[in-house]
Amino acid sequence: MIRTRTPLLPALLLSTALAVTSCGSDGDAAEGEQSPRAGSDRLIAAAEAGMERASTFGFDSAGFYTEAAVEEFRQQMEGSLAEGEADVEVDPASCEEPLAAVDWAPLLLGSDAARVDFGSETFTGTGSIEIAEIDGDDGEAAARVQEHMDHVRSLVESCPQVQLTQLDADYALEFSDVELETLRPADGDGDGTVGYARTRSLADSEEDGMIGAQILFTRAGDDVVMVSFIGEPAAAEDEFTAMAEAVTAATTEALAD
């Protein structure tokens, strides 16, 4: 077992208190004037298309990240990656690096980006769509995206089960690949999708307090799209894979228009 300084949960899956603007609401005009929605019109339109598809599954409430929220998220993540979080024990030790490596999100590219979080009265948890543009002249950004996709594959292949100890609590994490029905898997450099499902529970109680998550990460040309769900255990099941695929498809199609 190895002691390391790594977040218990990837930051992209953590609930945040960052400012968001309500989708389709006029009540946030003052906030919007101070800090408008993050992202160019193209990215915001694509996120709205993905949100429209999500609404067909009952996710009828949404909030977009503002420019101020994106900047705050980036600053928080930079501090987290530089300083680490509370001490965590990881077992097996070989999973410490891939587990920490997936703690990354498209917003961290530092380029044009948008994000919308959405919810439903019938799902205890949150879904999100995150989009970022890869500067065609920035080879480092393209390499970072590919590196993340490789990290996801490594985590799923090498670390299906991980045990963590943090703040005197023991947690059991399970990671599994997802079977894509409509999106093309990424099997190397270039476009395609990688994804994984994850559950987390107390080590001595597999059912109580279990949290499920599902993350699909797609590169489409010079854009990257991440669709995720986190919440009740069902979020890690095939039903949510299908929903994530549908939302991703609607988003990438809008980006291509």
mmCIF file with all atom_site columns, C-alpha atoms in Angstrom, residues 98-254:
data_model
loop_
_atom_site.group_PDB
_atom_site.id
_atom_site.type_symbol
_atom_site.label_atom_id
_atom_site.label_alt_id
_atom_site.label_comp_id
_atom_site.label_asym_id
_atom_site.label_entity_id
_atom_site.label_seq_id
_atom_site.pdbx_PDB_ins_code
_atom_site.Cartn_x
_atom_site.Cartn_y
_atom_site.Cartn_z
_atom_site.occupancy
_atom_site.B_iso_or_equiv
_atom_site.pdbx_formal_charge
_atom_site.auth_seq_id
_atom_site.auth_comp_id
_atom_site.auth_asym_id
_atom_site.auth_atom_id
_atom_site.pdbx_PDB_model_num
ATOM 1   C CA . PRO A 1 98  ? -3.509  6.123  -13.142 1.00 0.00 ? 98  PRO A CA 1
ATOM 2   C CA . LEU A 1 99  ? -6.092  7.047  -10.493 1.00 0.00 ? 99  LEU A CA 1
ATOM 3   C CA . ALA A 1 100 ? -4.548  10.488 -10.031 1.00 0.00 ? 100 ALA A CA 1
ATOM 4   C CA . ALA A 1 101 ? -4.029  10.910 -13.782 1.00 0.00 ? 101 ALA A CA 1
ATOM 5   C CA . VAL A 1 102 ? -7.741  10.771 -14.640 1.00 0.00 ? 102 VAL A CA 1
ATOM 6   C CA . ASP A 1 103 ? -8.332  13.789 -12.394 1.00 0.00 ? 103 ASP A CA 1
ATOM 7   C CA . TRP A 1 104 ? -8.556  16.037 -15.438 1.00 0.00 ? 104 TRP A CA 1
ATOM 8   C CA . ALA A 1 105 ? -11.278 17.831 -17.387 1.00 0.00 ? 105 ALA A CA 1
ATOM 9   C CA . PRO A 1 106 ? -11.529 19.606 -20.775 1.00 0.00 ? 106 PRO A CA 1
ATOM 10  C CA . LEU A 1 107 ? -11.936 22.989 -19.050 1.00 0.00 ? 107 LEU A CA 1
ATOM 11  C CA . LEU A 1 108 ? -8.285  22.684 -18.022 1.00 0.00 ? 108 LEU A CA 1
ATOM 12  C CA . LEU A 1 109 ? -7.112  23.095 -21.621 1.00 0.00 ? 109 LEU A CA 1
ATOM 13  C CA . GLY A 1 110 ? -7.447  26.827 -20.993 1.00 0.00 ? 110 GLY A CA 1
ATOM 14  C CA . SER A 1 111 ? -9.115  27.408 -24.354 1.00 0.00 ? 111 SER A CA 1
ATOM 15  C CA . ASP A 1 112 ? -12.672 28.216 -25.459 1.00 0.00 ? 112 ASP A CA 1
ATOM 16  C CA . ALA A 1 113 ? -14.857 26.037 -23.230 1.00 0.00 ? 113 ALA A CA 1
ATOM 17  C CA . ALA A 1 114 ? -18.415 25.630 -21.968 1.00 0.00 ? 114 ALA A CA 1
ATOM 18  C CA . ARG A 1 115 ? -20.105 23.481 -19.356 1.00 0.00 ? 115 ARG A CA 1
ATOM 19  C CA . VAL A 1 116 ? -23.682 22.810 -18.328 1.00 0.00 ? 116 VAL A CA 1
ATOM 20  C CA . ASP A 1 117 ? -24.798 20.738 -15.331 1.00 0.00 ? 117 ASP A CA 1
ATOM 21  C CA . PHE A 1 118 ? -28.269 19.205 -15.329 1.00 0.00 ? 118 PHE A CA 1
ATOM 22  C CA . GLY A 1 119 ? -30.555 17.336 -13.007 1.00 0.00 ? 119 GLY A CA 1
ATOM 23  C CA . SER A 1 120 ? -33.851 15.527 -12.657 1.00 0.00 ? 120 SER A CA 1
ATOM 24  C CA . GLU A 1 121 ? -36.352 14.951 -9.854  1.00 0.00 ? 121 GLU A CA 1
ATOM 25  C CA . THR A 1 122 ? -36.140 11.213 -10.597 1.00 0.00 ? 122 THR A CA 1
ATOM 26  C CA . PHE A 1 123 ? -32.339 10.924 -10.347 1.00 0.00 ? 123 PHE A CA 1
ATOM 27  C CA . THR A 1 124 ? -30.381 11.595 -7.190  1.00 0.00 ? 124 THR A CA 1
ATOM 28  C CA . GLY A 1 125 ? -27.280 13.095 -8.689  1.00 0.00 ? 125 GLY A CA 1
ATOM 29  C CA . THR A 1 126 ? -25.988 15.349 -11.442 1.00 0.00 ? 126 THR A CA 1
ATOM 30  C CA . GLY A 1 127 ? -25.183 15.103 -15.117 1.00 0.00 ? 127 GLY A CA 1
ATOM 31  C CA . SER A 1 128 ? -22.866 17.403 -17.033 1.00 0.00 ? 128 SER A CA 1
ATOM 32  C CA . ILE A 1 129 ? -21.728 18.299 -20.534 1.00 0.00 ? 129 ILE A CA 1
ATOM 33  C CA . GLU A 1 130 ? -18.301 19.857 -20.869 1.00 0.00 ? 130 GLU A CA 1
ATOM 34  C CA . ILE A 1 131 ? -16.885 21.064 -24.199 1.00 0.00 ? 131 ILE A CA 1
ATOM 35  C CA . ALA A 1 132 ? -13.508 22.550 -25.043 1.00 0.00 ? 132 ALA A CA 1
ATOM 36  C CA . GLU A 1 133 ? -11.833 23.528 -28.275 1.00 0.00 ? 133 GLU A CA 1
ATOM 37  C CA . ILE A 1 134 ? -8.343  22.318 -29.129 1.00 0.00 ? 134 ILE A CA 1
ATOM 38  C CA . ASP A 1 135 ? -6.295  25.074 -30.705 1.00 0.00 ? 135 ASP A CA 1
ATOM 39  C CA . GLY A 1 136 ? -5.202  23.601 -34.015 1.00 0.00 ? 136 GLY A CA 1
ATOM 40  C CA . ASP A 1 137 ? -1.783  25.224 -33.626 1.00 0.00 ? 137 ASP A CA 1
ATOM 41  C CA . ASP A 1 138 ? -1.310  23.946 -30.084 1.00 0.00 ? 138 ASP A CA 1
ATOM 42  C CA . GLY A 1 139 ? 0.294   20.549 -30.347 1.00 0.00 ? 139 GLY A CA 1
ATOM 43  C CA . GLU A 1 140 ? 0.668   20.402 -26.571 1.00 0.00 ? 140 GLU A CA 1
ATOM 44  C CA . ALA A 1 141 ? -3.105  20.649 -26.095 1.00 0.00 ? 141 ALA A CA 1
ATOM 45  C CA . ALA A 1 142 ? -3.782  17.859 -28.587 1.00 0.00 ? 142 ALA A CA 1
ATOM 46  C CA . ALA A 1 143 ? -1.168  15.718 -26.857 1.00 0.00 ? 143 ALA A CA 1
ATOM 47  C CA . ARG A 1 144 ? -2.780  16.405 -23.474 1.00 0.00 ? 144 ARG A CA 1
ATOM 48  C CA . VAL A 1 145 ? -6.150  15.208 -24.754 1.00 0.00 ? 145 VAL A CA 1
ATOM 49  C CA . GLN A 1 146 ? -4.614  12.030 -26.131 1.00 0.00 ? 146 GLN A CA 1
ATOM 50  C CA . GLU A 1 147 ? -2.730  11.498 -22.890 1.00 0.00 ? 147 GLU A CA 1
ATOM 51  C CA . HIS A 1 148 ? -5.962  11.680 -20.918 1.00 0.00 ? 148 HIS A CA 1
ATOM 52  C CA . MET A 1 149 ? -7.642  9.148  -23.191 1.00 0.00 ? 149 MET A CA 1
ATOM 53  C CA . ASP A 1 150 ? -4.683  6.822  -22.666 1.00 0.00 ? 150 ASP A CA 1
ATOM 54  C CA . HIS A 1 151 ? -4.939  7.291  -18.903 1.00 0.00 ? 151 HIS A CA 1
ATOM 55  C CA . VAL A 1 152 ? -8.609  6.287  -18.967 1.00 0.00 ? 152 VAL A CA 1
ATOM 56  C CA . ARG A 1 153 ? -7.815  3.087  -20.833 1.00 0.00 ? 153 ARG A CA 1
ATOM 57  C CA . SER A 1 154 ? -4.956  2.314  -18.451 1.00 0.00 ? 154 SER A CA 1
ATOM 58  C CA . LEU A 1 155 ? -7.139  2.803  -15.388 1.00 0.00 ? 155 LEU A CA 1
ATOM 59  C CA . VAL A 1 156 ? -9.878  0.496  -16.665 1.00 0.00 ? 156 VAL A CA 1
ATOM 60  C CA . GLU A 1 157 ? -7.486  -2.195 -17.855 1.00 0.00 ? 157 GLU A CA 1
ATOM 61  C CA . SER A 1 158 ? -5.097  -2.193 -14.903 1.00 0.00 ? 158 SER A CA 1
ATOM 62  C CA . CYS A 1 159 ? -7.196  -1.139 -11.910 1.00 0.00 ? 159 CYS A CA 1
ATOM 63  C CA . PRO A 1 160 ? -10.655 -2.705 -11.912 1.00 0.00 ? 160 PRO A CA 1
ATOM 64  C CA . GLN A 1 161 ? -10.649 -2.679 -8.102  1.00 0.00 ? 161 GLN A CA 1
ATOM 65  C CA . VAL A 1 162 ? -8.952  -0.149 -5.841  1.00 0.00 ? 162 VAL A CA 1
ATOM 66  C CA . GLN A 1 163 ? -9.043  0.355  -2.088  1.00 0.00 ? 163 GLN A CA 1
ATOM 67  C CA . LEU A 1 164 ? -8.571  3.808  -0.604  1.00 0.00 ? 164 LEU A CA 1
ATOM 68  C CA . THR A 1 165 ? -8.154  4.993  2.937   1.00 0.00 ? 165 THR A CA 1
ATOM 69  C CA . GLN A 1 166 ? -8.786  8.660  3.652   1.00 0.00 ? 166 GLN A CA 1
ATOM 70  C CA . LEU A 1 167 ? -9.616  10.408 6.918   1.00 0.00 ? 167 LEU A CA 1
ATOM 71  C CA . ASP A 1 168 ? -9.691  7.017  8.681   1.00 0.00 ? 168 ASP A CA 1
ATOM 72  C CA . ALA A 1 169 ? -12.359 5.687  6.319   1.00 0.00 ? 169 ALA A CA 1
ATOM 73  C CA . ASP A 1 170 ? -11.842 2.768  3.925   1.00 0.00 ? 170 ASP A CA 1
ATOM 74  C CA . TYR A 1 171 ? -13.436 2.905  0.487   1.00 0.00 ? 171 TYR A CA 1
ATOM 75  C CA . ALA A 1 172 ? -13.756 0.340  -2.270  1.00 0.00 ? 172 ALA A CA 1
ATOM 76  C CA . LEU A 1 173 ? -13.693 1.624  -5.853  1.00 0.00 ? 173 LEU A CA 1
ATOM 77  C CA . GLU A 1 174 ? -14.515 -0.440 -8.917  1.00 0.00 ? 174 GLU A CA 1
ATOM 78  C CA . PHE A 1 175 ? -13.807 0.686  -12.487 1.00 0.00 ? 175 PHE A CA 1
ATOM 79  C CA . SER A 1 176 ? -15.183 -0.972 -15.596 1.00 0.00 ? 176 SER A CA 1
ATOM 80  C CA . ASP A 1 177 ? -15.185 -0.382 -19.323 1.00 0.00 ? 177 ASP A CA 1
ATOM 81  C CA . VAL A 1 178 ? -18.444 0.593  -21.001 1.00 0.00 ? 178 VAL A CA 1
ATOM 82  C CA . GLU A 1 179 ? -19.858 -0.964 -24.150 1.00 0.00 ? 179 GLU A CA 1
ATOM 83  C CA . LEU A 1 180 ? -20.596 1.691  -26.743 1.00 0.00 ? 180 LEU A CA 1
ATOM 84  C CA . GLU A 1 181 ? -23.526 1.072  -29.051 1.00 0.00 ? 181 GLU A CA 1
ATOM 85  C CA . THR A 1 182 ? -23.509 4.196  -31.246 1.00 0.00 ? 182 THR A CA 1
ATOM 86  C CA . LEU A 1 183 ? -20.253 6.084  -30.681 1.00 0.00 ? 183 LEU A CA 1
ATOM 87  C CA . ARG A 1 184 ? -16.990 4.926  -32.222 1.00 0.00 ? 184 ARG A CA 1
ATOM 88  C CA . PRO A 1 185 ? -14.415 3.769  -29.665 1.00 0.00 ? 185 PRO A CA 1
ATOM 89  C CA . ALA A 1 186 ? -11.064 5.523  -29.761 1.00 0.00 ? 186 ALA A CA 1
ATOM 90  C CA . ASP A 1 187 ? -8.406  2.882  -30.298 1.00 0.00 ? 187 ASP A CA 1
ATOM 91  C CA . GLY A 1 188 ? -5.436  5.168  -30.881 1.00 0.00 ? 188 GLY A CA 1
ATOM 92  C CA . ASP A 1 189 ? -4.658  8.700  -31.959 1.00 0.00 ? 189 ASP A CA 1
ATOM 93  C CA . GLY A 1 190 ? -7.477  10.760 -33.383 1.00 0.00 ? 190 GLY A CA 1
ATOM 94  C CA . ASP A 1 191 ? -11.235 10.922 -33.004 1.00 0.00 ? 191 ASP A CA 1
ATOM 95  C CA . GLY A 1 192 ? -13.373 8.574  -30.962 1.00 0.00 ? 192 GLY A CA 1
ATOM 96  C CA . THR A 1 193 ? -14.678 7.912  -27.464 1.00 0.00 ? 193 THR A CA 1
ATOM 97  C CA . VAL A 1 194 ? -13.257 6.388  -24.297 1.00 0.00 ? 194 VAL A CA 1
ATOM 98  C CA . GLY A 1 195 ? -15.304 5.881  -21.176 1.00 0.00 ? 195 GLY A CA 1
ATOM 99  C CA . TYR A 1 196 ? -15.667 4.118  -17.887 1.00 0.00 ? 196 TYR A CA 1
ATOM 100 C CA . ALA A 1 197 ? -18.159 3.432  -15.138 1.00 0.00 ? 197 ALA A CA 1
ATOM 101 C CA . ARG A 1 198 ? -17.216 3.650  -11.502 1.00 0.00 ? 198 ARG A CA 1
ATOM 102 C CA . THR A 1 199 ? -18.732 2.816  -8.133  1.00 0.00 ? 199 THR A CA 1
ATOM 103 C CA . ARG A 1 200 ? -17.496 3.857  -4.726  1.00 0.00 ? 200 ARG A CA 1
ATOM 104 C CA . SER A 1 201 ? -18.664 2.460  -1.400  1.00 0.00 ? 201 SER A CA 1
ATOM 105 C CA . LEU A 1 202 ? -17.464 2.026  2.135   1.00 0.00 ? 202 LEU A CA 1
ATOM 106 C CA . ALA A 1 203 ? -15.233 -1.030 2.195   1.00 0.00 ? 203 ALA A CA 1
ATOM 107 C CA . ASP A 1 204 ? -17.186 -2.734 4.984   1.00 0.00 ? 204 ASP A CA 1
ATOM 108 C CA . SER A 1 205 ? -20.608 -1.965 3.476   1.00 0.00 ? 205 SER A CA 1
ATOM 109 C CA . GLU A 1 206 ? -20.842 -2.454 -0.277  1.00 0.00 ? 206 GLU A CA 1
ATOM 110 C CA . GLU A 1 207 ? -24.411 -1.192 -0.561  1.00 0.00 ? 207 GLU A CA 1
ATOM 111 C CA . ASP A 1 208 ? -24.746 1.609  1.992   1.00 0.00 ? 208 ASP A CA 1
ATOM 112 C CA . GLY A 1 209 ? -23.744 4.966  0.600   1.00 0.00 ? 209 GLY A CA 1
ATOM 113 C CA . MET A 1 210 ? -22.666 3.609  -2.782  1.00 0.00 ? 210 MET A CA 1
ATOM 114 C CA . ILE A 1 211 ? -22.017 6.290  -5.406  1.00 0.00 ? 211 ILE A CA 1
ATOM 115 C CA . GLY A 1 212 ? -22.116 5.507  -9.105  1.00 0.00 ? 212 GLY A CA 1
ATOM 116 C CA . ALA A 1 213 ? -20.514 7.464  -11.920 1.00 0.00 ? 213 ALA A CA 1
ATOM 117 C CA . GLN A 1 214 ? -20.222 7.247  -15.687 1.00 0.00 ? 214 GLN A CA 1
ATOM 118 C CA . ILE A 1 215 ? -17.900 9.294  -17.886 1.00 0.00 ? 215 ILE A CA 1
ATOM 119 C CA . LEU A 1 216 ? -17.640 9.402  -21.676 1.00 0.00 ? 216 LEU A CA 1
ATOM 120 C CA . PHE A 1 217 ? -14.804 11.424 -23.207 1.00 0.00 ? 217 PHE A CA 1
ATOM 121 C CA . THR A 1 218 ? -14.954 12.097 -26.936 1.00 0.00 ? 218 THR A CA 1
ATOM 122 C CA . ARG A 1 219 ? -12.630 13.830 -29.364 1.00 0.00 ? 219 ARG A CA 1
ATOM 123 C CA . ALA A 1 220 ? -14.286 15.118 -32.529 1.00 0.00 ? 220 ALA A CA 1
ATOM 124 C CA . GLY A 1 221 ? -11.790 16.967 -34.694 1.00 0.00 ? 221 GLY A CA 1
ATOM 125 C CA . ASP A 1 222 ? -10.611 20.020 -32.781 1.00 0.00 ? 222 ASP A CA 1
ATOM 126 C CA . ASP A 1 223 ? -13.251 19.637 -30.062 1.00 0.00 ? 223 ASP A CA 1
ATOM 127 C CA . VAL A 1 224 ? -13.448 17.474 -26.965 1.00 0.00 ? 224 VAL A CA 1
ATOM 128 C CA . VAL A 1 225 ? -16.711 16.604 -25.226 1.00 0.00 ? 225 VAL A CA 1
ATOM 129 C CA . MET A 1 226 ? -17.078 15.017 -21.817 1.00 0.00 ? 226 MET A CA 1
ATOM 130 C CA . VAL A 1 227 ? -20.481 13.789 -20.668 1.00 0.00 ? 227 VAL A CA 1
ATOM 131 C CA . SER A 1 228 ? -20.722 12.481 -17.127 1.00 0.00 ? 228 SER A CA 1
ATOM 132 C CA . PHE A 1 229 ? -23.197 11.379 -14.491 1.00 0.00 ? 229 PHE A CA 1
ATOM 133 C CA . ILE A 1 230 ? -22.590 10.960 -10.782 1.00 0.00 ? 230 ILE A CA 1
ATOM 134 C CA . GLY A 1 231 ? -24.993 10.065 -8.022  1.00 0.00 ? 231 GLY A CA 1
ATOM 135 C CA . GLU A 1 232 ? -27.015 7.002  -7.159  1.00 0.00 ? 232 GLU A CA 1
ATOM 136 C CA . PRO A 1 233 ? -25.550 3.569  -8.084  1.00 0.00 ? 233 PRO A CA 1
ATOM 137 C CA . ALA A 1 234 ? -27.650 3.393  -11.272 1.00 0.00 ? 234 ALA A CA 1
ATOM 138 C CA . ALA A 1 235 ? -25.356 6.045  -12.799 1.00 0.00 ? 235 ALA A CA 1
ATOM 139 C CA . ALA A 1 236 ? -22.786 3.300  -13.416 1.00 0.00 ? 236 ALA A CA 1
ATOM 140 C CA . GLU A 1 237 ? -25.205 1.046  -15.306 1.00 0.00 ? 237 GLU A CA 1
ATOM 141 C CA . ASP A 1 238 ? -25.865 0.457  -19.001 1.00 0.00 ? 238 ASP A CA 1
ATOM 142 C CA . GLU A 1 239 ? -28.946 2.681  -19.025 1.00 0.00 ? 239 GLU A CA 1
ATOM 143 C CA . PHE A 1 240 ? -26.774 5.683  -18.292 1.00 0.00 ? 240 PHE A CA 1
ATOM 144 C CA . THR A 1 241 ? -24.230 4.622  -20.899 1.00 0.00 ? 241 THR A CA 1
ATOM 145 C CA . ALA A 1 242 ? -26.994 4.806  -23.497 1.00 0.00 ? 242 ALA A CA 1
ATOM 146 C CA . MET A 1 243 ? -28.094 8.222  -22.262 1.00 0.00 ? 243 MET A CA 1
ATOM 147 C CA . ALA A 1 244 ? -24.521 9.519  -22.211 1.00 0.00 ? 244 ALA A CA 1
ATOM 148 C CA . GLU A 1 245 ? -24.030 8.309  -25.777 1.00 0.00 ? 245 GLU A CA 1
ATOM 149 C CA . ALA A 1 246 ? -27.196 10.051 -26.954 1.00 0.00 ? 246 ALA A CA 1
ATOM 150 C CA . VAL A 1 247 ? -26.238 13.312 -25.253 1.00 0.00 ? 247 VAL A CA 1
ATOM 151 C CA . THR A 1 248 ? -22.706 13.108 -26.653 1.00 0.00 ? 248 THR A CA 1
ATOM 152 C CA . ALA A 1 249 ? -24.003 12.456 -30.165 1.00 0.00 ? 249 ALA A CA 1
ATOM 153 C CA . ALA A 1 250 ? -26.351 15.453 -30.040 1.00 0.00 ? 250 ALA A CA 1
ATOM 154 C CA . THR A 1 251 ? -23.522 17.649 -28.782 1.00 0.00 ? 251 THR A CA 1
ATOM 155 C CA . THR A 1 252 ? -20.938 16.582 -31.363 1.00 0.00 ? 252 THR A CA 1
ATOM 156 C CA . GLU A 1 253 ? -23.471 16.833 -34.195 1.00 0.00 ? 253 GLU A CA 1
ATOM 157 C CA . ALA A 1 254 ? -24.199 20.423 -33.200 1.00 0.00 ? 254 ALA A CA 1
#
